[in-house]
PDB file of C-alpha atoms in Angstrom:
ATOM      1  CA  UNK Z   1       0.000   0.000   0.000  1.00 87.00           C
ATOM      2  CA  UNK Z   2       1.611   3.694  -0.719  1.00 95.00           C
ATOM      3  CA  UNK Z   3      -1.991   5.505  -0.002  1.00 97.00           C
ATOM      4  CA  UNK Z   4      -5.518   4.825   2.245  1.00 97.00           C
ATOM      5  CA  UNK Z   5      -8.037   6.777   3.541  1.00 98.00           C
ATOM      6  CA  UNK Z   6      -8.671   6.481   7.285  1.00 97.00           C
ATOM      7  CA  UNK Z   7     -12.372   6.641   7.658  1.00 96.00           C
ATOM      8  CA  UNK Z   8     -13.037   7.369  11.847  1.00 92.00           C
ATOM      9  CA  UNK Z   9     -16.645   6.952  13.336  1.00 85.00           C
ATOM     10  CA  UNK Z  10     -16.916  10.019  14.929  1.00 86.00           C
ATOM     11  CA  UNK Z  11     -18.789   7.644  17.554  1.00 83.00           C
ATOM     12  CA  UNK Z  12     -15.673   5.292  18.436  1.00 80.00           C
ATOM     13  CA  UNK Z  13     -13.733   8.425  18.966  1.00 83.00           C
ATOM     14  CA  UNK Z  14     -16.512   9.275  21.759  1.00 82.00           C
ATOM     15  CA  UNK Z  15     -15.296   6.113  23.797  1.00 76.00           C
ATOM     16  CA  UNK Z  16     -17.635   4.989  26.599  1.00 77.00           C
ATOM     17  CA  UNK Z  17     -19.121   8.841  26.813  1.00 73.00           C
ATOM     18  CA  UNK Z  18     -20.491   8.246  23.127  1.00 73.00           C
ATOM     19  CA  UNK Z  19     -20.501  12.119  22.627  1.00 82.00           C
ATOM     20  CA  UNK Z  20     -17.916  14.674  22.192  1.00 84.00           C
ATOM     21  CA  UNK Z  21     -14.436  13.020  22.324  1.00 85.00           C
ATOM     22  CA  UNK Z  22     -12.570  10.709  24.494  1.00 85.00           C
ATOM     23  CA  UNK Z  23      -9.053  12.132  23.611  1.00 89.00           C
ATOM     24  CA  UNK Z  24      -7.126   8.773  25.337  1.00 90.00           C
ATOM     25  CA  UNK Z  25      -8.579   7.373  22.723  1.00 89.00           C
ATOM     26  CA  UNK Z  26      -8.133  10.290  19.743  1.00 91.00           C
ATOM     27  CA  UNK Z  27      -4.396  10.370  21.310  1.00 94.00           C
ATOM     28  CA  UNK Z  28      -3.989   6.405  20.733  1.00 93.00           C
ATOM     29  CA  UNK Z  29      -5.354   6.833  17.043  1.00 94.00           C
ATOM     30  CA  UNK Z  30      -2.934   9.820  16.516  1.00 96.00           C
ATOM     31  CA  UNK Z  31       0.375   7.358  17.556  1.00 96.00           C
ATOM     32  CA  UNK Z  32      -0.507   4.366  15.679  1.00 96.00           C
ATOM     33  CA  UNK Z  33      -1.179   7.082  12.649  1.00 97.00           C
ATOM     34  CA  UNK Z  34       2.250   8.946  13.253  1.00 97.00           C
ATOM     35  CA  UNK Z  35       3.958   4.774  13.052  1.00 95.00           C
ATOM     36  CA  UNK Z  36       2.346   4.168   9.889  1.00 95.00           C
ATOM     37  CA  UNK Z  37       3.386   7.916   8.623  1.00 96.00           C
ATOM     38  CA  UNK Z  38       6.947   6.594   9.709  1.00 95.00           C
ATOM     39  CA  UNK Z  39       6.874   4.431   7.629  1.00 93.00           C
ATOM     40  CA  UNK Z  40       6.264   5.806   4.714  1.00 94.00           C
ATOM     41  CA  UNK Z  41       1.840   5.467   3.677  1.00 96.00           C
ATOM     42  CA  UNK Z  42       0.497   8.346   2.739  1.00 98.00           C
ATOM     43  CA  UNK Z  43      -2.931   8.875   4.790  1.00 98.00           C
ATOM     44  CA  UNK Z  44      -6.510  10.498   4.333  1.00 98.00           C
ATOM     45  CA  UNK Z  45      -8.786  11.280   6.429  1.00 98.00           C
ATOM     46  CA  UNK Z  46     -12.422  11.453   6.818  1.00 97.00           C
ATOM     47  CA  UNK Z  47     -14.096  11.665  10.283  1.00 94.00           C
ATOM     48  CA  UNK Z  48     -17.917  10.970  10.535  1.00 90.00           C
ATOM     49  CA  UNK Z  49     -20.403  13.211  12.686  1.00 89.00           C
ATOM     50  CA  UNK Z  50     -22.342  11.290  14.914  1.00 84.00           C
ATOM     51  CA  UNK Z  51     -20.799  11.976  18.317  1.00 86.00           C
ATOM     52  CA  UNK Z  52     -22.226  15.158  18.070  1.00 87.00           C
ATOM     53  CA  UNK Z  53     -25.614  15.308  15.188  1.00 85.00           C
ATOM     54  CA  UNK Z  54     -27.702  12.571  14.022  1.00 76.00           C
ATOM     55  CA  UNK Z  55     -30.315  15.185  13.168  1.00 68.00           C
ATOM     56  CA  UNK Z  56     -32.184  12.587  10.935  1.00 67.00           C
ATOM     57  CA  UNK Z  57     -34.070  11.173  13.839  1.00 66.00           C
ATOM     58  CA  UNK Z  58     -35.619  14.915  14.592  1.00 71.00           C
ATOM     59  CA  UNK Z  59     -38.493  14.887  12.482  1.00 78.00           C
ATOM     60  CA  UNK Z  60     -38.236  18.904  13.030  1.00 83.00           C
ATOM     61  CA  UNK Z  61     -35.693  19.869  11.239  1.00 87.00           C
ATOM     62  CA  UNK Z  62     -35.397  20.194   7.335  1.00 90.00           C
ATOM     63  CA  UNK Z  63     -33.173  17.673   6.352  1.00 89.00           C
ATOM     64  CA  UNK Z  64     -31.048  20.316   4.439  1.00 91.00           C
ATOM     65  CA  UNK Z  65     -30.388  22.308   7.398  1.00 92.00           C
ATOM     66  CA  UNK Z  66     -30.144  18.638   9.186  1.00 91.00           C
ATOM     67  CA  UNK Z  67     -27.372  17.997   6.905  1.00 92.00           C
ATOM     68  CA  UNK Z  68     -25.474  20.982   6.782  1.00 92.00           C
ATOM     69  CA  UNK Z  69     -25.479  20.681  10.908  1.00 92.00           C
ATOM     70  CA  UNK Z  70     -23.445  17.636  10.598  1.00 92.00           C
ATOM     71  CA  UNK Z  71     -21.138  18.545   8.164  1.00 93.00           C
ATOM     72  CA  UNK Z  72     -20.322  21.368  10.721  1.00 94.00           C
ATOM     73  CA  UNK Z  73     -20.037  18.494  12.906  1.00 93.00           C
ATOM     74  CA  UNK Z  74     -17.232  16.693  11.111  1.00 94.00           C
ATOM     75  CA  UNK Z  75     -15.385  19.890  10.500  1.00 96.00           C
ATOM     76  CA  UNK Z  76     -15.077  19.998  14.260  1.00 94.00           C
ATOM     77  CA  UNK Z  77     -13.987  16.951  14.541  1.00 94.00           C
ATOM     78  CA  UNK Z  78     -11.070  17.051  12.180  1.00 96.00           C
ATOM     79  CA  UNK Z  79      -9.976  20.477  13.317  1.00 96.00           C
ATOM     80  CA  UNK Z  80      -9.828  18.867  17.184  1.00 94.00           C
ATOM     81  CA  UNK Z  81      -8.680  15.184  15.924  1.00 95.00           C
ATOM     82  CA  UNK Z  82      -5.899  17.160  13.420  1.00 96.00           C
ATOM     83  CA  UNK Z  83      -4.293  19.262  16.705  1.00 96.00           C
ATOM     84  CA  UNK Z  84      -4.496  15.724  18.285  1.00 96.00           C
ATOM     85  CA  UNK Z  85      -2.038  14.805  15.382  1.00 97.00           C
ATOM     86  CA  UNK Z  86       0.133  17.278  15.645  1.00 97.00           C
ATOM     87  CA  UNK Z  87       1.082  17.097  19.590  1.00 96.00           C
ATOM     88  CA  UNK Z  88       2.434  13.586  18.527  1.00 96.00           C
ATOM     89  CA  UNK Z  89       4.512  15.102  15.587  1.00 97.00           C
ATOM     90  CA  UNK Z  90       2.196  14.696  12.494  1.00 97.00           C
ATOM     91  CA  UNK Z  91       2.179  17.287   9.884  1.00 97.00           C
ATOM     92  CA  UNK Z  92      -1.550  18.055   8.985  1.00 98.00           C
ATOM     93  CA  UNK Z  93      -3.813  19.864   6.616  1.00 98.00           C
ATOM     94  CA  UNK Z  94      -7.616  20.088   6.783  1.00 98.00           C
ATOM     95  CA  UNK Z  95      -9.206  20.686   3.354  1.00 98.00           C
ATOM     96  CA  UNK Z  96     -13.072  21.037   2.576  1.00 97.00           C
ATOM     97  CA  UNK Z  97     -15.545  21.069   0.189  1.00 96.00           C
ATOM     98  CA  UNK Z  98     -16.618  24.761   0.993  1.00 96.00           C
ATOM     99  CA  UNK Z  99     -15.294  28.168   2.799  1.00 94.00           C
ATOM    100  CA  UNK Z 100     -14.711  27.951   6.377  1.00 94.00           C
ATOM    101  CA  UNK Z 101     -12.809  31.234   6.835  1.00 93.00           C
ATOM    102  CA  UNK Z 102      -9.343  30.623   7.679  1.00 93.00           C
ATOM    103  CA  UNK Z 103      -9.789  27.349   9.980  1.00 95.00           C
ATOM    104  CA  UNK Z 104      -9.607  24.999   6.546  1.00 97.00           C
ATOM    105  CA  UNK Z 105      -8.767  25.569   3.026  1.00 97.00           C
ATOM    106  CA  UNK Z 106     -11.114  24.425  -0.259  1.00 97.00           C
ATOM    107  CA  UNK Z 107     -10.227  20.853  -1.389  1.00 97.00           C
ATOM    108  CA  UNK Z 108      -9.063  20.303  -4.636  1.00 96.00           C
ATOM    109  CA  UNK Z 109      -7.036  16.993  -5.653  1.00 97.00           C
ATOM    110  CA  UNK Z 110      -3.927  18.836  -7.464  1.00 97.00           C
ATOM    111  CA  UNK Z 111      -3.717  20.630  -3.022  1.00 97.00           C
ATOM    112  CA  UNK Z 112      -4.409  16.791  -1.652  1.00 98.00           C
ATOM    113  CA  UNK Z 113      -1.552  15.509  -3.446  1.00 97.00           C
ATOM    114  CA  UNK Z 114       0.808  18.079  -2.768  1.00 98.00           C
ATOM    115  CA  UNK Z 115       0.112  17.919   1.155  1.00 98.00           C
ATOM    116  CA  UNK Z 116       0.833  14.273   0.580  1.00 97.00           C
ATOM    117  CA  UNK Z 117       4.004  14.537  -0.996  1.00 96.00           C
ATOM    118  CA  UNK Z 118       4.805  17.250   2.198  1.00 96.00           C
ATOM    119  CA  UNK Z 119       4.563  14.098   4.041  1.00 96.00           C
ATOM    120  CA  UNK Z 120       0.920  15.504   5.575  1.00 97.00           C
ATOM    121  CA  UNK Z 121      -1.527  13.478   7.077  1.00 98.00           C
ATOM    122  CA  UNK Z 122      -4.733  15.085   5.313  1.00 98.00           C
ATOM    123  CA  UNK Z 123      -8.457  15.560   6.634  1.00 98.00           C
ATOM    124  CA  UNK Z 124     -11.434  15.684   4.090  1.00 98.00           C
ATOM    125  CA  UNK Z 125     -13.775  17.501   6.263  1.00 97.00           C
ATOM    126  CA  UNK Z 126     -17.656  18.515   5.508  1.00 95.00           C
ATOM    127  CA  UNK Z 127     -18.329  15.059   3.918  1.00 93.00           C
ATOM    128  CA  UNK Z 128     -19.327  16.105  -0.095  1.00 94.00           C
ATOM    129  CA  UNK Z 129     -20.392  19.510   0.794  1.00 94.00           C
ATOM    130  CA  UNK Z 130     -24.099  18.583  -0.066  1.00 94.00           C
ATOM    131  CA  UNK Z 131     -26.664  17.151   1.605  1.00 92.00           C
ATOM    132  CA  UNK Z 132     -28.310  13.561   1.458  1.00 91.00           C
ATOM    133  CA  UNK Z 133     -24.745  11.967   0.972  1.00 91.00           C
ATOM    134  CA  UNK Z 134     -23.320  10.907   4.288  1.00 90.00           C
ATOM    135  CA  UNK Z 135     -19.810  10.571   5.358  1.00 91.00           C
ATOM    136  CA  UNK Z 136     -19.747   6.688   4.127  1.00 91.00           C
ATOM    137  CA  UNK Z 137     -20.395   8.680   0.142  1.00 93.00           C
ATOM    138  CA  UNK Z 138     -17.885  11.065   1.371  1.00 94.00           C
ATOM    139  CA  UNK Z 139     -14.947   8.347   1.875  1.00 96.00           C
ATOM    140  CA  UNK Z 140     -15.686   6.470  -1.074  1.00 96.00           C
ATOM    141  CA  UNK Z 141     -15.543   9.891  -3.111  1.00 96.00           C
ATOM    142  CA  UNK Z 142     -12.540  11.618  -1.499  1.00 97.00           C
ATOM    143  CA  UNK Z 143     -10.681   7.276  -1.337  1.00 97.00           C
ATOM    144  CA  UNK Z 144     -11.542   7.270  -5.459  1.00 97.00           C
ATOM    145  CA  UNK Z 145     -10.059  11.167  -6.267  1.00 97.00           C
ATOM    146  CA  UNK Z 146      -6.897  10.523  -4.349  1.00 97.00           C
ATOM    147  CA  UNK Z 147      -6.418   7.064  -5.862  1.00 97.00           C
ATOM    148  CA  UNK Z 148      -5.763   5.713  -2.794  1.00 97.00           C
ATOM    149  CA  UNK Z 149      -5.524   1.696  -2.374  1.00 96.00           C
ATOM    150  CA  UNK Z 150      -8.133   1.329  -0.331  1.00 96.00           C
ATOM    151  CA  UNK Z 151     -10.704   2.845   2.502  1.00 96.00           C
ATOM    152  CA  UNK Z 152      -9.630   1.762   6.401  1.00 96.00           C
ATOM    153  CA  UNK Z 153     -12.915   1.747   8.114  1.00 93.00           C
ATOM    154  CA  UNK Z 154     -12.850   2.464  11.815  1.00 90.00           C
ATOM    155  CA  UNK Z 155     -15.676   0.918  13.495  1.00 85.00           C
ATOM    156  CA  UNK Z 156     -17.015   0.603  16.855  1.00 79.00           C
ATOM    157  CA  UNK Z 157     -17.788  -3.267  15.692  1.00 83.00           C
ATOM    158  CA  UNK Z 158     -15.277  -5.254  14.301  1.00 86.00           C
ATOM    159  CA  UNK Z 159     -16.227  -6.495  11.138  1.00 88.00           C
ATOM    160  CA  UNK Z 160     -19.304  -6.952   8.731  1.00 89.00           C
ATOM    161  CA  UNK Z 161     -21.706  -9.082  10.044  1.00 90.00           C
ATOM    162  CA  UNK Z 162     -24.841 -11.245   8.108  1.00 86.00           C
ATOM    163  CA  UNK Z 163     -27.270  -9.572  10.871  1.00 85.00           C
ATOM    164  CA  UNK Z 164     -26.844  -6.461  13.968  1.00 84.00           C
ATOM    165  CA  UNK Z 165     -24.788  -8.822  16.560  1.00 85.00           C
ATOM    166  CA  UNK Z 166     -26.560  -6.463  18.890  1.00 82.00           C
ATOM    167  CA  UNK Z 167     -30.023  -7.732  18.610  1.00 86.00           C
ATOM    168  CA  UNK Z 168     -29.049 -11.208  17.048  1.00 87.00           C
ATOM    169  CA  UNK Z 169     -26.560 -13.547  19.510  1.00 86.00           C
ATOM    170  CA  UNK Z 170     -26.170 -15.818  16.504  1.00 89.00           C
ATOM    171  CA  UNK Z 171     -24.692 -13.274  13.771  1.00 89.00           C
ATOM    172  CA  UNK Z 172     -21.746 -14.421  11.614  1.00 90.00           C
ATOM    173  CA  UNK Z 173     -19.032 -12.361  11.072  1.00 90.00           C
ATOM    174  CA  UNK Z 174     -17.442 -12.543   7.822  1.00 90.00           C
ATOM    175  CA  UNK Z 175     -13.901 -12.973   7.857  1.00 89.00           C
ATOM    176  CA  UNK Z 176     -13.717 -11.583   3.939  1.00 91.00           C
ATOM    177  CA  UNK Z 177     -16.821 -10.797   1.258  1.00 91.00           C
ATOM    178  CA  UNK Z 178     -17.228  -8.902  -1.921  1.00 93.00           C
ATOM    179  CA  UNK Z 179     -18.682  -5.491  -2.358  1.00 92.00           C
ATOM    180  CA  UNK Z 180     -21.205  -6.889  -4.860  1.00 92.00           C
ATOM    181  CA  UNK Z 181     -22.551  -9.188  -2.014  1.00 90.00           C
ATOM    182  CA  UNK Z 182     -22.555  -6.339   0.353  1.00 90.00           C
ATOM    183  CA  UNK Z 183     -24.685  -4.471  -2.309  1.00 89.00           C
ATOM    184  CA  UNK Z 184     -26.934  -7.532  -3.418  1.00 88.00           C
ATOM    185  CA  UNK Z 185     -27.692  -8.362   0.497  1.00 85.00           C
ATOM    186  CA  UNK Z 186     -27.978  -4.909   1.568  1.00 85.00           C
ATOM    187  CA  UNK Z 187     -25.263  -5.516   4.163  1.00 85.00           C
ATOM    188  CA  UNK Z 188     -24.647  -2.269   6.614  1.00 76.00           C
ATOM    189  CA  UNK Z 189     -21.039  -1.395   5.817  1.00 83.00           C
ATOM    190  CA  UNK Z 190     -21.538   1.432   4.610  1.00 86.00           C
ATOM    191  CA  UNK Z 191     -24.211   3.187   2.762  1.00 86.00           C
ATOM    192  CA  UNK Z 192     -25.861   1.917  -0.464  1.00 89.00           C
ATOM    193  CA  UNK Z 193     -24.292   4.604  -2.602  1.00 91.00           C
ATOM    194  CA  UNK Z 194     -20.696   4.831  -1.036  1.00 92.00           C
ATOM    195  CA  UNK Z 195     -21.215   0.888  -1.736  1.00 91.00           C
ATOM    196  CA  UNK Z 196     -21.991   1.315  -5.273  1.00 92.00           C
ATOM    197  CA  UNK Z 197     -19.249   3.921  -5.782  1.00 93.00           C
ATOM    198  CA  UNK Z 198     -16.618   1.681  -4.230  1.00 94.00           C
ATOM    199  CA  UNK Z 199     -17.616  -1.759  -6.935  1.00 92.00           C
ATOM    200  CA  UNK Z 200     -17.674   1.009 -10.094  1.00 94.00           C
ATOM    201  CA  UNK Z 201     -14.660   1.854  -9.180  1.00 96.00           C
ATOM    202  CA  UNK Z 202     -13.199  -1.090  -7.249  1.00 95.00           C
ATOM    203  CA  UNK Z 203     -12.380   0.763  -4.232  1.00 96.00           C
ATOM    204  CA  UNK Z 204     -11.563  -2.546  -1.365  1.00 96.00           C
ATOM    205  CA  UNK Z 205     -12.399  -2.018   1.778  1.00 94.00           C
ATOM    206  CA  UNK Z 206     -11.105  -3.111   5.832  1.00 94.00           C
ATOM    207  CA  UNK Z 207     -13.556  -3.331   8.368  1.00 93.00           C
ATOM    208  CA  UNK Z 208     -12.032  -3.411  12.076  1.00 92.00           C
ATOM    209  CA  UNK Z 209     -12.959  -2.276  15.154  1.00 88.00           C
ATOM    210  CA  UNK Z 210     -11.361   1.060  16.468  1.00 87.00           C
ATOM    211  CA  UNK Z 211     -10.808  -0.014  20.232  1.00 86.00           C
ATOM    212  CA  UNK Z 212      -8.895  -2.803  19.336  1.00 88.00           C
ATOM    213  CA  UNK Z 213      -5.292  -2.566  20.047  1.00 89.00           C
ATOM    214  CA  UNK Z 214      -3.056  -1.725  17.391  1.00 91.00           C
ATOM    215  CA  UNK Z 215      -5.942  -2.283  15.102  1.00 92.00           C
ATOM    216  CA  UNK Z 216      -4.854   0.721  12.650  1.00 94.00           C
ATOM    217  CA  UNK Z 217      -1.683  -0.632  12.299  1.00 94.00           C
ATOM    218  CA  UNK Z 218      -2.978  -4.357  12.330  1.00 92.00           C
ATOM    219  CA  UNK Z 219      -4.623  -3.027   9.093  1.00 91.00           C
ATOM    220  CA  UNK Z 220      -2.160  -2.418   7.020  1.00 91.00           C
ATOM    221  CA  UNK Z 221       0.499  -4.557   8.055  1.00 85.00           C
ATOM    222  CA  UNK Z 222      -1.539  -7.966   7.240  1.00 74.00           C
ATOM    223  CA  UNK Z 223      -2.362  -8.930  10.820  1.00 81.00           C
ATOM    224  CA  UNK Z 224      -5.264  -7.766   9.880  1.00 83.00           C
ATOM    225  CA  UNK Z 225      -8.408  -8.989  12.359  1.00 87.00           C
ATOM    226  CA  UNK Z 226     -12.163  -7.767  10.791  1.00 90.00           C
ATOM    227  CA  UNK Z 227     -13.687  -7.768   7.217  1.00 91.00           C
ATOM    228  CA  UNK Z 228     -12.221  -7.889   3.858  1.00 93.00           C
ATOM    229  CA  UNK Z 229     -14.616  -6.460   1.398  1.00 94.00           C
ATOM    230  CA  UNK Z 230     -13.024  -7.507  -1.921  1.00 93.00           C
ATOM    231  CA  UNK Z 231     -13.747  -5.833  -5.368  1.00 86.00           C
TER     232      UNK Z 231
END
């Protein structure tokens, strides 16, 4: 691998508080980042919202202005998760897909890859800039610009499961699937569109869990423990 894309649920970065952020756990994240900096992979990332908005389950708000909230959402969270980075010795760069004063700068893929080749770790903030695409669409869109080799999905589970191992004892965990299956069977990965982006344009993705020790690392070193999903 020269090149992934991190994808963080903004939930696993809660920890046990499942809001706001649990910054033993950001600061773990940040070290096993800065080791496989070290070593030479070029990294994205893309941080979802939910530890601060779901505002789809308010039946009050426009969904718009619903959407917009958490895009604010994740551009908080990369601004607090990039500083996080950089008291460990990462050299970062938040870029999004519209004007946030002086806090980010406008994304553009020409900007990604020179940040990259500066040896930056680089933060796609505000998902797609639009609404009714989530940060799942987001990944899969920022992972396919960038050409990078594949997405690293961050869970708070640790792997793609047949059923919700919450509410189902018996759920199997897949140990490797495609991304057609996962599309055909409606599996919850990620969304159905980031799924369909990712087989056009054979994007593979890792499913691990977050808390799991050295699981970033684990990722892209083989030792991998979670889901394949194959192209």
């Amino acid at each position: 691998m020269k090149r992934v894309l991190l994808k963080l649920s903004g939930e696993a970065l809660a920890g046990e508080k499942k809001t706001g952020f649990d910054e033993p756990t950001c600061l773990e994240v940040a070290k096993q980042v800065k080791s496989i900096v070290d070593d030479d992979l070029e990294v994205g990332v893309v941080i979802g919202g939910g530890n601060f908005w779901r505002g789809r389950t308010s039946e009050n708000i426009d969904r718009t202005k619903a959407d917009s909230i958490g895009m604010l959402a994740t551009v908080m969270n990369c601004i607090y998760v990039s500083e996080i980075f950089r008291s460990v010795g990462i050299k970062t760069a938040i870029l999004t897909p519209f004007a946030c004063g002086t806090m980010t700068e406008l994304f553009s893929k020409d900007l990604a890859n020179k940040y990259f080749a500066e040896g930056r770790v680089v933060f796609f903030a505000g998902g797609t800039g639009h609404p009714y695409f989530s940060t799942d669409t987001g990944s899969s869109l920022r992972a396919i610009e960038i050409e990078a080799d594949c997405i690293l999905l961050a869970k708070a589970i640790d792997g793609v499961y047949d059923k919700d191992p919450k509410v189902y004892p018996d759920a199997k965990r897949y140990d490797e699937l495609s991304i057609q299956q996962v599309v055909d069977e409606r599996l919850q990965v990620v969304d159905l569109a980031a799924s369909i982006m990712c087989m056009e344009n054979k994007m593979p993705m890792y499913v691990f869990a977050l808390q799991e020790e050295n699981s970033i690392v684990k990722a892209v070193s083989g030792k991998f423990n979670g889901t394949i999903v194959t192209v």
